[in-house]
């Protein structure tokens, strides 16, 4: 694949803290399985604002197309990323104590008009969907990616049918 030959990064997964990493494992696996070139970075909007900005700039120079940003609590990472780039930004609200993600959801989803963040569901399901949503955007201009996405859906449907037949022998 061309993206493997040239040093290109299509998708960035950014997170506010190393403590978010285990919630994002499905997103990383899905991007790998679909052959999407990606990088995973810890860059906090409030603890390392300059590093976040530098990372975005560096990745944009490597052909970045979509940013996935995951954060918990007062989760402004996705919004700050969106402020620094015109690329599509997908926000994952991470569930952390004591509010278990409702705080992160509202912080991520409630962007004032003008700077959009496409927000997925809280936690692990959101991480999975963020990767699949990024892939569907890439698939707009990539027939092979579209085929992989169709197959992914077909496999999922087949699995549900199999499970149904198992409980209805
Ligand atoms: C956010 O604060 C991070 O995204 C993380 O979800 C949360 C807690 O971070 P740690 O205190 O675990 O580093 O910025």
PDB file of C-alpha atoms and ligand atoms in Angstrom:
ATOM      1  CA  UNK A   1       0.000   0.000   0.000  1.00  0.00           C
ATOM      2  CA  UNK A   2       1.195   3.511  -0.821  1.00  0.00           C
ATOM      3  CA  UNK A   3       0.807   4.697   2.785  1.00  0.00           C
ATOM      4  CA  UNK A   4       3.241   1.973   3.890  1.00  0.00           C
ATOM      5  CA  UNK A   5       5.851   3.052   1.365  1.00  0.00           C
ATOM      6  CA  UNK A   6       5.790   6.754   2.168  1.00  0.00           C
ATOM      7  CA  UNK A   7       6.028   8.018   5.734  1.00  0.00           C
ATOM      8  CA  UNK A   8       2.446   9.148   6.146  1.00  0.00           C
ATOM      9  CA  UNK A   9       0.118   9.324   9.131  1.00  0.00           C
ATOM     10  CA  UNK A  10      -3.574   9.322   8.218  1.00  0.00           C
ATOM     11  CA  UNK A  11      -5.073   9.231  11.702  1.00  0.00           C
ATOM     12  CA  UNK A  12      -3.832  10.484  15.070  1.00  0.00           C
ATOM     13  CA  UNK A  13      -5.138   9.092  18.330  1.00  0.00           C
ATOM     14  CA  UNK A  14      -4.384  11.671  21.000  1.00  0.00           C
ATOM     15  CA  UNK A  15      -5.192  11.248  24.675  1.00  0.00           C
ATOM     16  CA  UNK A  16      -4.975  13.489  27.691  1.00  0.00           C
ATOM     17  CA  UNK A  17      -3.222  11.002  29.954  1.00  0.00           C
ATOM     18  CA  UNK A  18      -1.535   7.616  29.898  1.00  0.00           C
ATOM     19  CA  UNK A  19      -4.418   6.497  32.135  1.00  0.00           C
ATOM     20  CA  UNK A  20      -6.712   6.755  29.052  1.00  0.00           C
ATOM     21  CA  UNK A  21      -4.647   4.308  26.996  1.00  0.00           C
ATOM     22  CA  UNK A  22      -6.282   1.007  27.971  1.00  0.00           C
ATOM     23  CA  UNK A  23      -9.736   2.372  27.012  1.00  0.00           C
ATOM     24  CA  UNK A  24      -8.427   3.068  23.507  1.00  0.00           C
ATOM     25  CA  UNK A  25      -6.999  -0.349  22.670  1.00  0.00           C
ATOM     26  CA  UNK A  26      -9.873  -1.329  20.337  1.00  0.00           C
ATOM     27  CA  UNK A  27      -9.432   1.869  18.334  1.00  0.00           C
ATOM     28  CA  UNK A  28      -5.745   1.096  17.828  1.00  0.00           C
ATOM     29  CA  UNK A  29      -6.467  -2.528  16.840  1.00  0.00           C
ATOM     30  CA  UNK A  30      -9.162  -1.515  14.355  1.00  0.00           C
ATOM     31  CA  UNK A  31      -6.939   1.056  12.645  1.00  0.00           C
ATOM     32  CA  UNK A  32      -4.195  -1.597  12.409  1.00  0.00           C
ATOM     33  CA  UNK A  33      -6.599  -4.228  11.037  1.00  0.00           C
ATOM     34  CA  UNK A  34      -7.860  -1.828   8.361  1.00  0.00           C
ATOM     35  CA  UNK A  35      -4.313  -0.854   7.362  1.00  0.00           C
ATOM     36  CA  UNK A  36      -4.721   2.788   8.383  1.00  0.00           C
ATOM     37  CA  UNK A  37      -1.423   4.519   9.110  1.00  0.00           C
ATOM     38  CA  UNK A  38      -1.686   6.086  12.527  1.00  0.00           C
ATOM     39  CA  UNK A  39       0.175   7.432  15.540  1.00  0.00           C
ATOM     40  CA  UNK A  40      -0.857   7.316  19.184  1.00  0.00           C
ATOM     41  CA  UNK A  41       0.259  10.150  21.486  1.00  0.00           C
ATOM     42  CA  UNK A  42      -0.268  11.430  24.992  1.00  0.00           C
ATOM     43  CA  UNK A  43      -0.631  15.202  24.812  1.00  0.00           C
ATOM     44  CA  UNK A  44      -2.744  16.992  27.328  1.00  0.00           C
ATOM     45  CA  UNK A  45      -4.601  20.181  26.429  1.00  0.00           C
ATOM     46  CA  UNK A  46      -3.891  21.663  29.856  1.00  0.00           C
ATOM     47  CA  UNK A  47      -0.746  19.873  31.105  1.00  0.00           C
ATOM     48  CA  UNK A  48       1.251  20.109  27.892  1.00  0.00           C
ATOM     49  CA  UNK A  49      -0.497  22.676  25.650  1.00  0.00           C
ATOM     50  CA  UNK A  50       2.618  23.505  23.619  1.00  0.00           C
ATOM     51  CA  UNK A  51       3.462  19.856  22.999  1.00  0.00           C
ATOM     52  CA  UNK A  52      -0.100  19.265  21.799  1.00  0.00           C
ATOM     53  CA  UNK A  53       0.175  22.096  19.300  1.00  0.00           C
ATOM     54  CA  UNK A  54       3.604  20.928  18.103  1.00  0.00           C
ATOM     55  CA  UNK A  55       2.361  17.353  17.717  1.00  0.00           C
ATOM     56  CA  UNK A  56      -0.599  18.447  15.612  1.00  0.00           C
ATOM     57  CA  UNK A  57       1.652  20.577  13.367  1.00  0.00           C
ATOM     58  CA  UNK A  58       4.139  17.735  12.923  1.00  0.00           C
ATOM     59  CA  UNK A  59       1.414  15.234  12.053  1.00  0.00           C
ATOM     60  CA  UNK A  60      -0.254  17.652   9.625  1.00  0.00           C
ATOM     61  CA  UNK A  61       3.065  17.758   7.801  1.00  0.00           C
ATOM     62  CA  UNK A  62       2.872  13.956   7.549  1.00  0.00           C
ATOM     63  CA  UNK A  63      -0.471  14.086   5.746  1.00  0.00           C
ATOM     64  CA  UNK A  64      -2.745  13.748   8.762  1.00  0.00           C
ATOM     65  CA  UNK A  65      -6.418  13.534   7.755  1.00  0.00           C
ATOM     66  CA  UNK A  66      -8.369  12.879  10.946  1.00  0.00           C
ATOM     67  CA  UNK A  67      -7.759  13.538  14.632  1.00  0.00           C
ATOM     68  CA  UNK A  68      -9.227  11.283  17.316  1.00  0.00           C
ATOM     69  CA  UNK A  69      -8.974  12.933  20.725  1.00  0.00           C
ATOM     70  CA  UNK A  70      -9.820  11.147  23.979  1.00  0.00           C
ATOM     71  CA  UNK A  71     -10.004  12.735  27.404  1.00  0.00           C
ATOM     72  CA  UNK A  72     -11.778  12.428  30.715  1.00  0.00           C
ATOM     73  CA  UNK A  73     -13.078  14.894  33.300  1.00  0.00           C
ATOM     74  CA  UNK A  74     -13.084  18.512  32.090  1.00  0.00           C
ATOM     75  CA  UNK A  75     -12.344  17.032  28.696  1.00  0.00           C
ATOM     76  CA  UNK A  76     -11.333  19.905  26.453  1.00  0.00           C
ATOM     77  CA  UNK A  77      -8.686  18.012  24.423  1.00  0.00           C
ATOM     78  CA  UNK A  78     -10.911  17.433  21.382  1.00  0.00           C
ATOM     79  CA  UNK A  79     -12.118  21.028  21.388  1.00  0.00           C
ATOM     80  CA  UNK A  80      -8.587  22.405  21.682  1.00  0.00           C
ATOM     81  CA  UNK A  81      -7.441  20.141  18.831  1.00  0.00           C
ATOM     82  CA  UNK A  82     -10.337  21.441  16.735  1.00  0.00           C
ATOM     83  CA  UNK A  83      -9.241  24.991  17.550  1.00  0.00           C
ATOM     84  CA  UNK A  84      -5.761  24.252  16.176  1.00  0.00           C
ATOM     85  CA  UNK A  85      -6.678  22.411  12.969  1.00  0.00           C
ATOM     86  CA  UNK A  86      -9.314  22.434  10.253  1.00  0.00           C
ATOM     87  CA  UNK A  87      -9.106  18.631   9.992  1.00  0.00           C
ATOM     88  CA  UNK A  88     -12.117  16.652  11.237  1.00  0.00           C
ATOM     89  CA  UNK A  89     -11.835  15.948  14.966  1.00  0.00           C
ATOM     90  CA  UNK A  90     -13.585  13.004  16.624  1.00  0.00           C
ATOM     91  CA  UNK A  91     -13.868  13.265  20.398  1.00  0.00           C
ATOM     92  CA  UNK A  92     -14.039  10.286  22.752  1.00  0.00           C
ATOM     93  CA  UNK A  93     -15.308  11.111  26.249  1.00  0.00           C
ATOM     94  CA  UNK A  94     -13.395   8.898  28.679  1.00  0.00           C
ATOM     95  CA  UNK A  95     -15.162   7.566  31.754  1.00  0.00           C
ATOM     96  CA  UNK A  96     -13.275   8.405  34.923  1.00  0.00           C
ATOM     97  CA  UNK A  97     -14.333   8.745  38.552  1.00  0.00           C
ATOM     98  CA  UNK A  98     -16.182  10.379  40.194  1.00  0.00           C
ATOM     99  CA  UNK A  99     -18.700  11.264  37.450  1.00  0.00           C
ATOM    100  CA  UNK A 100     -17.964   8.262  35.202  1.00  0.00           C
ATOM    101  CA  UNK A 101     -17.874  10.101  31.892  1.00  0.00           C
ATOM    102  CA  UNK A 102     -20.940  12.334  32.001  1.00  0.00           C
ATOM    103  CA  UNK A 103     -18.577  15.248  32.672  1.00  0.00           C
ATOM    104  CA  UNK A 104     -16.330  14.198  29.748  1.00  0.00           C
ATOM    105  CA  UNK A 105     -19.323  13.689  27.454  1.00  0.00           C
ATOM    106  CA  UNK A 106     -20.709  17.166  28.058  1.00  0.00           C
ATOM    107  CA  UNK A 107     -17.264  18.787  27.857  1.00  0.00           C
ATOM    108  CA  UNK A 108     -16.551  17.086  24.530  1.00  0.00           C
ATOM    109  CA  UNK A 109     -19.932  17.260  22.833  1.00  0.00           C
ATOM    110  CA  UNK A 110     -21.091  20.739  23.820  1.00  0.00           C
ATOM    111  CA  UNK A 111     -18.834  22.745  21.521  1.00  0.00           C
ATOM    112  CA  UNK A 112     -20.089  26.252  20.862  1.00  0.00           C
ATOM    113  CA  UNK A 113     -20.992  26.880  17.215  1.00  0.00           C
ATOM    114  CA  UNK A 114     -18.077  27.442  14.838  1.00  0.00           C
ATOM    115  CA  UNK A 115     -15.570  24.805  15.951  1.00  0.00           C
ATOM    116  CA  UNK A 116     -17.101  21.322  15.578  1.00  0.00           C
ATOM    117  CA  UNK A 117     -16.134  18.111  17.357  1.00  0.00           C
ATOM    118  CA  UNK A 118     -17.856  14.889  16.256  1.00  0.00           C
ATOM    119  CA  UNK A 119     -18.421  13.152  19.571  1.00  0.00           C
ATOM    120  CA  UNK A 120     -18.852   9.401  19.965  1.00  0.00           C
ATOM    121  CA  UNK A 121     -20.149   7.472  22.962  1.00  0.00           C
ATOM    122  CA  UNK A 122     -18.376   7.298  26.319  1.00  0.00           C
ATOM    123  CA  UNK A 123     -15.431   4.948  26.863  1.00  0.00           C
ATOM    124  CA  UNK A 124     -14.566   1.724  25.079  1.00  0.00           C
ATOM    125  CA  UNK A 125     -17.585   1.661  22.723  1.00  0.00           C
ATOM    126  CA  UNK A 126     -16.770   5.227  21.743  1.00  0.00           C
ATOM    127  CA  UNK A 127     -13.147   4.317  21.040  1.00  0.00           C
ATOM    128  CA  UNK A 128     -14.247   1.531  18.712  1.00  0.00           C
ATOM    129  CA  UNK A 129     -16.711   3.801  16.929  1.00  0.00           C
ATOM    130  CA  UNK A 130     -14.200   6.635  16.643  1.00  0.00           C
ATOM    131  CA  UNK A 131     -11.863   4.374  14.675  1.00  0.00           C
ATOM    132  CA  UNK A 132     -14.708   3.094  12.482  1.00  0.00           C
ATOM    133  CA  UNK A 133     -15.953   6.629  11.861  1.00  0.00           C
ATOM    134  CA  UNK A 134     -12.440   7.738  10.883  1.00  0.00           C
ATOM    135  CA  UNK A 135     -12.257   4.770   8.515  1.00  0.00           C
ATOM    136  CA  UNK A 136     -15.589   5.651   6.920  1.00  0.00           C
ATOM    137  CA  UNK A 137     -14.277   9.171   6.239  1.00  0.00           C
ATOM    138  CA  UNK A 138     -11.095   7.755   4.673  1.00  0.00           C
ATOM    139  CA  UNK A 139     -13.259   5.307   2.687  1.00  0.00           C
ATOM    140  CA  UNK A 140     -14.938   8.194   0.878  1.00  0.00           C
ATOM    141  CA  UNK A 141     -11.873   8.337  -1.354  1.00  0.00           C
ATOM    142  CA  UNK A 142     -10.520   4.820  -0.968  1.00  0.00           C
ATOM    143  CA  UNK A 143     -12.343   1.917  -2.609  1.00  0.00           C
ATOM    144  CA  UNK A 144     -10.235  -0.725  -0.817  1.00  0.00           C
ATOM    145  CA  UNK A 145     -11.117   0.832   2.525  1.00  0.00           C
ATOM    146  CA  UNK A 146     -14.813   0.806   1.523  1.00  0.00           C
ATOM    147  CA  UNK A 147     -14.542  -2.923   0.766  1.00  0.00           C
ATOM    148  CA  UNK A 148     -12.918  -3.628   4.143  1.00  0.00           C
ATOM    149  CA  UNK A 149     -15.657  -1.669   5.897  1.00  0.00           C
ATOM    150  CA  UNK A 150     -18.383  -3.582   4.041  1.00  0.00           C
ATOM    151  CA  UNK A 151     -16.718  -6.866   5.005  1.00  0.00           C
ATOM    152  CA  UNK A 152     -16.465  -5.741   8.637  1.00  0.00           C
ATOM    153  CA  UNK A 153     -20.237  -5.097   8.673  1.00  0.00           C
ATOM    154  CA  UNK A 154     -20.968  -8.406   6.945  1.00  0.00           C
ATOM    155  CA  UNK A 155     -18.826 -10.322   9.449  1.00  0.00           C
ATOM    156  CA  UNK A 156     -20.617  -8.577  12.313  1.00  0.00           C
ATOM    157  CA  UNK A 157     -24.036  -9.495  10.897  1.00  0.00           C
ATOM    158  CA  UNK A 158     -22.910 -13.107  10.371  1.00  0.00           C
ATOM    159  CA  UNK A 159     -21.702 -13.287  13.965  1.00  0.00           C
ATOM    160  CA  UNK A 160     -25.072 -12.088  15.311  1.00  0.00           C
ATOM    161  CA  UNK A 161     -26.902 -14.655  13.170  1.00  0.00           C
ATOM    162  CA  UNK A 162     -24.559 -17.377  14.434  1.00  0.00           C
ATOM    163  CA  UNK A 163     -25.167 -16.366  18.058  1.00  0.00           C
ATOM    164  CA  UNK A 164     -28.910 -16.407  17.419  1.00  0.00           C
ATOM    165  CA  UNK A 165     -28.754 -19.895  15.904  1.00  0.00           C
ATOM    166  CA  UNK A 166     -26.720 -21.073  18.927  1.00  0.00           C
ATOM    167  CA  UNK A 167     -29.469 -20.109  21.360  1.00  0.00           C
ATOM    168  CA  UNK A 168     -32.146 -21.450  18.970  1.00  0.00           C
ATOM    169  CA  UNK A 169     -30.704 -24.834  17.951  1.00  0.00           C
TER     170      UNK A 169
HETATM  171  C1  LIG B   1      -7.672  14.073  31.502  1.00  0.00           C
HETATM  172  O1  LIG B   1      -7.680  13.865  32.862  1.00  0.00           O
HETATM  173  C2  LIG B   1      -7.165  12.779  30.922  1.00  0.00           C
HETATM  174  O2  LIG B   1      -7.668  12.611  29.642  1.00  0.00           O
HETATM  175  C3  LIG B   1      -7.636  11.721  31.870  1.00  0.00           C
HETATM  176  O3  LIG B   1      -8.795  11.057  31.402  1.00  0.00           O
HETATM  177  C4  LIG B   1      -7.970  12.522  33.120  1.00  0.00           C
HETATM  178  C5  LIG B   1      -7.224  12.061  34.343  1.00  0.00           C
HETATM  179  O4  LIG B   1      -5.838  12.060  34.080  1.00  0.00           O
HETATM  180  P1  LIG B   1      -4.803  11.435  35.118  1.00  0.00           P
HETATM  181  O5  LIG B   1      -4.963  12.233  36.377  1.00  0.00           O
HETATM  182  O6  LIG B   1      -5.184   9.981  35.276  1.00  0.00           O
HETATM  183  O7  LIG B   1      -3.452  11.601  34.478  1.00  0.00           O
HETATM  184  O8  LIG B   1      -6.866  15.123  31.130  1.00  0.00           O
END
